[in-house]
Amino acid sequence: MDARLKERIRKLDGPGNPSGRPLRLVVAALIVRQARAAGSTATEIPATEVLVCQRRPDQPMSLKWEFPGGKIEPGETAEQALTRELDEELGIAAVIGPRVAQIRHKYRNGGAIDLQFFVVNDFSGELVNRIFNDMRWTPLSELPSFDFLAADLGLIRDLAEGKLL
């Protein structure tokens, strides 16, 4: 890692963070399923779809799309936090798979996050929308057509290009 990158990370982490805000540790789930198009045959390869969620109008960054998840609380591992968040937001008991990406992002307002993305291939319970404006199963190739949070944009590009899943 070059010295400039280390210095930028140090600034985000340390007391030198100009916003005075601590780095927020956040987790998100890429809940995936294989779906066949209507009218497709059994020999056609199913498309990978991922669950995307839209923030409510009354939330910060309203109506932006994101992946379900949230803040890591003190004493929690990333996986424990994601399990808790998916239960709270969607009413499911998720099997947390491997971490596929980790991003550090600094918003224009000065806030900074460390965001870890995990794959969820399996869960029990019915999906219940407890906090979002909207939820949709979306083919990976269509992700760039949604208005995602700025922190997710690099990941969206990689998912749509088939680089991560």
PDB file of C-alpha atoms in Angstrom:
ATOM      1  CA  MET A   1       0.000   0.000   0.000  1.00  0.00           C
ATOM      2  CA  ASP A   2       1.483   3.329  -0.950  1.00  0.00           C
ATOM      3  CA  ALA A   3       2.078   6.065   1.625  1.00  0.00           C
ATOM      4  CA  ARG A   4      -0.669   8.379   0.277  1.00  0.00           C
ATOM      5  CA  LEU A   5      -3.335   5.674   0.636  1.00  0.00           C
ATOM      6  CA  LYS A   6      -2.175   4.842   4.172  1.00  0.00           C
ATOM      7  CA  GLU A   7      -2.356   8.521   5.075  1.00  0.00           C
ATOM      8  CA  ARG A   8      -5.919   8.856   3.714  1.00  0.00           C
ATOM      9  CA  ILE A   9      -7.051   5.803   5.706  1.00  0.00           C
ATOM     10  CA  ARG A  10      -5.319   7.151   8.831  1.00  0.00           C
ATOM     11  CA  LYS A  11      -7.209  10.442   8.364  1.00  0.00           C
ATOM     12  CA  LEU A  12     -10.524   8.594   8.128  1.00  0.00           C
ATOM     13  CA  ASP A  13      -9.779   6.499  11.207  1.00  0.00           C
ATOM     14  CA  GLY A  14      -8.058   8.900  13.490  1.00  0.00           C
ATOM     15  CA  PRO A  15      -8.715  12.108  15.355  1.00  0.00           C
ATOM     16  CA  GLY A  16      -7.469  13.966  12.308  1.00  0.00           C
ATOM     17  CA  ASN A  17     -10.780  13.213  10.573  1.00  0.00           C
ATOM     18  CA  PRO A  18     -11.819  16.762   9.655  1.00  0.00           C
ATOM     19  CA  SER A  19     -15.511  16.053  10.176  1.00  0.00           C
ATOM     20  CA  GLY A  20     -14.842  14.992  13.762  1.00  0.00           C
ATOM     21  CA  ARG A  21     -17.116  12.022  13.115  1.00  0.00           C
ATOM     22  CA  PRO A  22     -15.927   8.501  13.834  1.00  0.00           C
ATOM     23  CA  LEU A  23     -15.633   5.953  11.064  1.00  0.00           C
ATOM     24  CA  ARG A  24     -18.920   4.001  10.988  1.00  0.00           C
ATOM     25  CA  LEU A  25     -18.580   0.236  10.577  1.00  0.00           C
ATOM     26  CA  VAL A  26     -21.377  -1.095   8.366  1.00  0.00           C
ATOM     27  CA  VAL A  27     -22.360  -4.459   6.868  1.00  0.00           C
ATOM     28  CA  ALA A  28     -24.616  -5.281   3.940  1.00  0.00           C
ATOM     29  CA  ALA A  29     -26.016  -8.455   2.413  1.00  0.00           C
ATOM     30  CA  LEU A  30     -26.015  -9.517  -1.191  1.00  0.00           C
ATOM     31  CA  ILE A  31     -29.031 -11.824  -0.884  1.00  0.00           C
ATOM     32  CA  VAL A  32     -28.967 -13.831  -4.095  1.00  0.00           C
ATOM     33  CA  ARG A  33     -31.181 -16.341  -5.843  1.00  0.00           C
ATOM     34  CA  GLN A  34     -31.254 -18.059  -9.205  1.00  0.00           C
ATOM     35  CA  ALA A  35     -34.335 -17.126 -11.219  1.00  0.00           C
ATOM     36  CA  ARG A  36     -35.632 -18.353 -14.531  1.00  0.00           C
ATOM     37  CA  ALA A  37     -37.288 -15.937 -16.896  1.00  0.00           C
ATOM     38  CA  ALA A  38     -40.975 -16.512 -17.540  1.00  0.00           C
ATOM     39  CA  GLY A  39     -41.358 -18.968 -20.397  1.00  0.00           C
ATOM     40  CA  SER A  40     -37.741 -20.183 -20.172  1.00  0.00           C
ATOM     41  CA  THR A  41     -36.899 -23.836 -20.664  1.00  0.00           C
ATOM     42  CA  ALA A  42     -35.255 -26.147 -18.162  1.00  0.00           C
ATOM     43  CA  THR A  43     -32.063 -26.117 -20.256  1.00  0.00           C
ATOM     44  CA  GLU A  44     -31.630 -22.329 -20.018  1.00  0.00           C
ATOM     45  CA  ILE A  45     -29.210 -21.069 -17.380  1.00  0.00           C
ATOM     46  CA  PRO A  46     -31.055 -19.147 -14.662  1.00  0.00           C
ATOM     47  CA  ALA A  47     -30.072 -15.529 -14.053  1.00  0.00           C
ATOM     48  CA  THR A  48     -28.627 -14.481 -10.719  1.00  0.00           C
ATOM     49  CA  GLU A  49     -30.840 -11.971  -8.957  1.00  0.00           C
ATOM     50  CA  VAL A  50     -30.077  -9.914  -5.873  1.00  0.00           C
ATOM     51  CA  LEU A  51     -32.455  -8.257  -3.423  1.00  0.00           C
ATOM     52  CA  VAL A  52     -32.247  -4.449  -3.528  1.00  0.00           C
ATOM     53  CA  CYS A  53     -34.035  -2.122  -1.133  1.00  0.00           C
ATOM     54  CA  GLN A  54     -35.081   1.518  -1.417  1.00  0.00           C
ATOM     55  CA  ARG A  55     -34.862   3.960   1.482  1.00  0.00           C
ATOM     56  CA  ARG A  56     -38.029   5.701   2.611  1.00  0.00           C
ATOM     57  CA  PRO A  57     -38.656   9.377   1.748  1.00  0.00           C
ATOM     58  CA  ASP A  58     -38.210  10.381   5.410  1.00  0.00           C
ATOM     59  CA  GLN A  59     -34.714   8.841   5.746  1.00  0.00           C
ATOM     60  CA  PRO A  60     -31.343  10.453   5.004  1.00  0.00           C
ATOM     61  CA  MET A  61     -30.425   9.950   1.319  1.00  0.00           C
ATOM     62  CA  SER A  62     -34.117   9.334   0.687  1.00  0.00           C
ATOM     63  CA  LEU A  63     -35.285   7.004  -2.055  1.00  0.00           C
ATOM     64  CA  LYS A  64     -31.742   5.813  -2.821  1.00  0.00           C
ATOM     65  CA  TRP A  65     -31.324   2.078  -3.397  1.00  0.00           C
ATOM     66  CA  GLU A  66     -29.085  -0.051  -1.195  1.00  0.00           C
ATOM     67  CA  PHE A  67     -28.502  -3.568   0.016  1.00  0.00           C
ATOM     68  CA  PRO A  68     -30.035  -4.539   3.361  1.00  0.00           C
ATOM     69  CA  GLY A  69     -27.807  -4.296   6.415  1.00  0.00           C
ATOM     70  CA  GLY A  70     -26.656  -1.721   8.910  1.00  0.00           C
ATOM     71  CA  LYS A  71     -24.303  -0.640  11.647  1.00  0.00           C
ATOM     72  CA  ILE A  72     -22.043  -3.017  13.566  1.00  0.00           C
ATOM     73  CA  GLU A  73     -22.771  -2.519  17.277  1.00  0.00           C
ATOM     74  CA  PRO A  74     -19.968  -2.656  19.881  1.00  0.00           C
ATOM     75  CA  GLY A  75     -19.052  -6.259  20.697  1.00  0.00           C
ATOM     76  CA  GLU A  76     -20.534  -7.693  17.491  1.00  0.00           C
ATOM     77  CA  THR A  77     -18.673  -9.353  14.669  1.00  0.00           C
ATOM     78  CA  ALA A  78     -19.614  -8.268  11.161  1.00  0.00           C
ATOM     79  CA  GLU A  79     -21.477 -11.542  10.639  1.00  0.00           C
ATOM     80  CA  GLN A  80     -23.410 -11.192  13.913  1.00  0.00           C
ATOM     81  CA  ALA A  81     -24.397  -7.633  13.008  1.00  0.00           C
ATOM     82  CA  LEU A  82     -25.621  -8.687   9.580  1.00  0.00           C
ATOM     83  CA  THR A  83     -27.634 -11.572  11.025  1.00  0.00           C
ATOM     84  CA  ARG A  84     -29.294  -9.158  13.470  1.00  0.00           C
ATOM     85  CA  GLU A  85     -29.941  -6.489  10.839  1.00  0.00           C
ATOM     86  CA  LEU A  86     -31.521  -8.931   8.372  1.00  0.00           C
ATOM     87  CA  ASP A  87     -33.824 -10.220  11.104  1.00  0.00           C
ATOM     88  CA  GLU A  88     -34.802  -6.650  12.080  1.00  0.00           C
ATOM     89  CA  GLU A  89     -35.249  -5.321   8.525  1.00  0.00           C
ATOM     90  CA  LEU A  90     -36.586  -8.360   6.657  1.00  0.00           C
ATOM     91  CA  GLY A  91     -37.681 -10.908   9.280  1.00  0.00           C
ATOM     92  CA  ILE A  92     -35.339 -13.635   8.034  1.00  0.00           C
ATOM     93  CA  ALA A  93     -32.758 -15.885   9.657  1.00  0.00           C
ATOM     94  CA  ALA A  94     -29.903 -15.642   7.171  1.00  0.00           C
ATOM     95  CA  VAL A  95     -26.949 -17.932   6.626  1.00  0.00           C
ATOM     96  CA  ILE A  96     -24.111 -15.439   6.198  1.00  0.00           C
ATOM     97  CA  GLY A  97     -21.699 -16.506   3.476  1.00  0.00           C
ATOM     98  CA  PRO A  98     -18.275 -15.167   2.553  1.00  0.00           C
ATOM     99  CA  ARG A  99     -17.326 -11.515   2.494  1.00  0.00           C
ATOM    100  CA  VAL A 100     -16.994 -10.490  -1.150  1.00  0.00           C
ATOM    101  CA  ALA A 101     -16.065  -6.822  -0.862  1.00  0.00           C
ATOM    102  CA  GLN A 102     -14.978  -4.155   1.605  1.00  0.00           C
ATOM    103  CA  ILE A 103     -15.208  -0.464   0.779  1.00  0.00           C
ATOM    104  CA  ARG A 104     -14.218   2.720   2.584  1.00  0.00           C
ATOM    105  CA  HIS A 105     -16.217   5.726   1.513  1.00  0.00           C
ATOM    106  CA  LYS A 106     -16.242   9.347   2.610  1.00  0.00           C
ATOM    107  CA  TYR A 107     -19.464  11.257   1.952  1.00  0.00           C
ATOM    108  CA  ARG A 108     -19.509  14.924   1.011  1.00  0.00           C
ATOM    109  CA  ASN A 109     -21.031  15.779   4.399  1.00  0.00           C
ATOM    110  CA  GLY A 110     -17.842  14.508   6.057  1.00  0.00           C
ATOM    111  CA  GLY A 111     -19.175  11.171   7.282  1.00  0.00           C
ATOM    112  CA  ALA A 112     -17.063   8.101   6.544  1.00  0.00           C
ATOM    113  CA  ILE A 113     -17.991   4.414   6.474  1.00  0.00           C
ATOM    114  CA  ASP A 114     -16.211   1.093   6.274  1.00  0.00           C
ATOM    115  CA  LEU A 115     -18.677  -1.152   4.471  1.00  0.00           C
ATOM    116  CA  GLN A 116     -18.379  -4.942   4.246  1.00  0.00           C
ATOM    117  CA  PHE A 117     -20.543  -6.935   1.815  1.00  0.00           C
ATOM    118  CA  PHE A 118     -21.402 -10.594   2.461  1.00  0.00           C
ATOM    119  CA  VAL A 119     -23.182 -13.099   0.221  1.00  0.00           C
ATOM    120  CA  VAL A 120     -26.383 -14.671   1.542  1.00  0.00           C
ATOM    121  CA  ASN A 121     -27.448 -17.691  -0.518  1.00  0.00           C
ATOM    122  CA  ASP A 122     -29.787 -19.173   2.058  1.00  0.00           C
ATOM    123  CA  PHE A 123     -32.237 -17.964   4.673  1.00  0.00           C
ATOM    124  CA  SER A 124     -35.324 -19.157   6.473  1.00  0.00           C
ATOM    125  CA  GLY A 125     -38.543 -17.248   6.905  1.00  0.00           C
ATOM    126  CA  GLU A 126     -40.574 -15.138   4.514  1.00  0.00           C
ATOM    127  CA  LEU A 127     -39.140 -11.784   3.414  1.00  0.00           C
ATOM    128  CA  VAL A 128     -41.104  -9.032   5.161  1.00  0.00           C
ATOM    129  CA  ASN A 129     -40.493  -5.388   4.305  1.00  0.00           C
ATOM    130  CA  ARG A 130     -40.223  -3.821   7.766  1.00  0.00           C
ATOM    131  CA  ILE A 131     -38.393  -0.556   7.008  1.00  0.00           C
ATOM    132  CA  PHE A 132     -37.985   0.096   3.282  1.00  0.00           C
ATOM    133  CA  ASN A 133     -39.981   2.093   0.750  1.00  0.00           C
ATOM    134  CA  ASP A 134     -39.604  -0.748  -1.777  1.00  0.00           C
ATOM    135  CA  MET A 135     -37.793  -4.081  -2.259  1.00  0.00           C
ATOM    136  CA  ARG A 136     -37.094  -5.896  -5.532  1.00  0.00           C
ATOM    137  CA  TRP A 137     -35.341  -8.973  -6.859  1.00  0.00           C
ATOM    138  CA  THR A 138     -33.170  -7.652  -9.667  1.00  0.00           C
ATOM    139  CA  PRO A 139     -30.880  -9.346 -12.203  1.00  0.00           C
ATOM    140  CA  LEU A 140     -27.256  -8.334 -11.646  1.00  0.00           C
ATOM    141  CA  SER A 141     -27.046  -6.858 -15.135  1.00  0.00           C
ATOM    142  CA  GLU A 142     -29.845  -4.369 -14.310  1.00  0.00           C
ATOM    143  CA  LEU A 143     -28.285  -2.972 -11.112  1.00  0.00           C
ATOM    144  CA  PRO A 144     -26.744   0.101 -12.832  1.00  0.00           C
ATOM    145  CA  SER A 145     -30.247   1.324 -13.736  1.00  0.00           C
ATOM    146  CA  PHE A 146     -31.053   1.935 -10.030  1.00  0.00           C
ATOM    147  CA  ASP A 147     -30.111   5.120  -8.138  1.00  0.00           C
ATOM    148  CA  PHE A 148     -27.797   3.540  -5.535  1.00  0.00           C
ATOM    149  CA  LEU A 149     -25.990   5.163  -2.629  1.00  0.00           C
ATOM    150  CA  ALA A 150     -22.613   6.597  -3.666  1.00  0.00           C
ATOM    151  CA  ALA A 151     -20.692   4.097  -1.516  1.00  0.00           C
ATOM    152  CA  ASP A 152     -22.198   1.193  -3.503  1.00  0.00           C
ATOM    153  CA  LEU A 153     -21.446   2.386  -7.052  1.00  0.00           C
ATOM    154  CA  GLY A 154     -18.122   0.570  -7.579  1.00  0.00           C
ATOM    155  CA  LEU A 155     -19.624  -2.639  -6.250  1.00  0.00           C
ATOM    156  CA  ILE A 156     -22.673  -2.214  -8.513  1.00  0.00           C
ATOM    157  CA  ARG A 157     -20.424  -1.960 -11.569  1.00  0.00           C
ATOM    158  CA  ASP A 158     -18.459  -5.092 -10.552  1.00  0.00           C
ATOM    159  CA  LEU A 159     -21.658  -7.075  -9.875  1.00  0.00           C
ATOM    160  CA  ALA A 160     -23.219  -6.047 -13.188  1.00  0.00           C
ATOM    161  CA  GLU A 161     -20.035  -7.085 -15.036  1.00  0.00           C
ATOM    162  CA  GLY A 162     -20.072 -10.504 -13.335  1.00  0.00           C
ATOM    163  CA  LYS A 163     -16.839  -9.922 -11.401  1.00  0.00           C
ATOM    164  CA  LEU A 164     -17.994 -10.843  -7.866  1.00  0.00           C
ATOM    165  CA  LEU A 165     -20.736 -13.482  -7.996  1.00  0.00           C
TER     166      LEU A 165
END
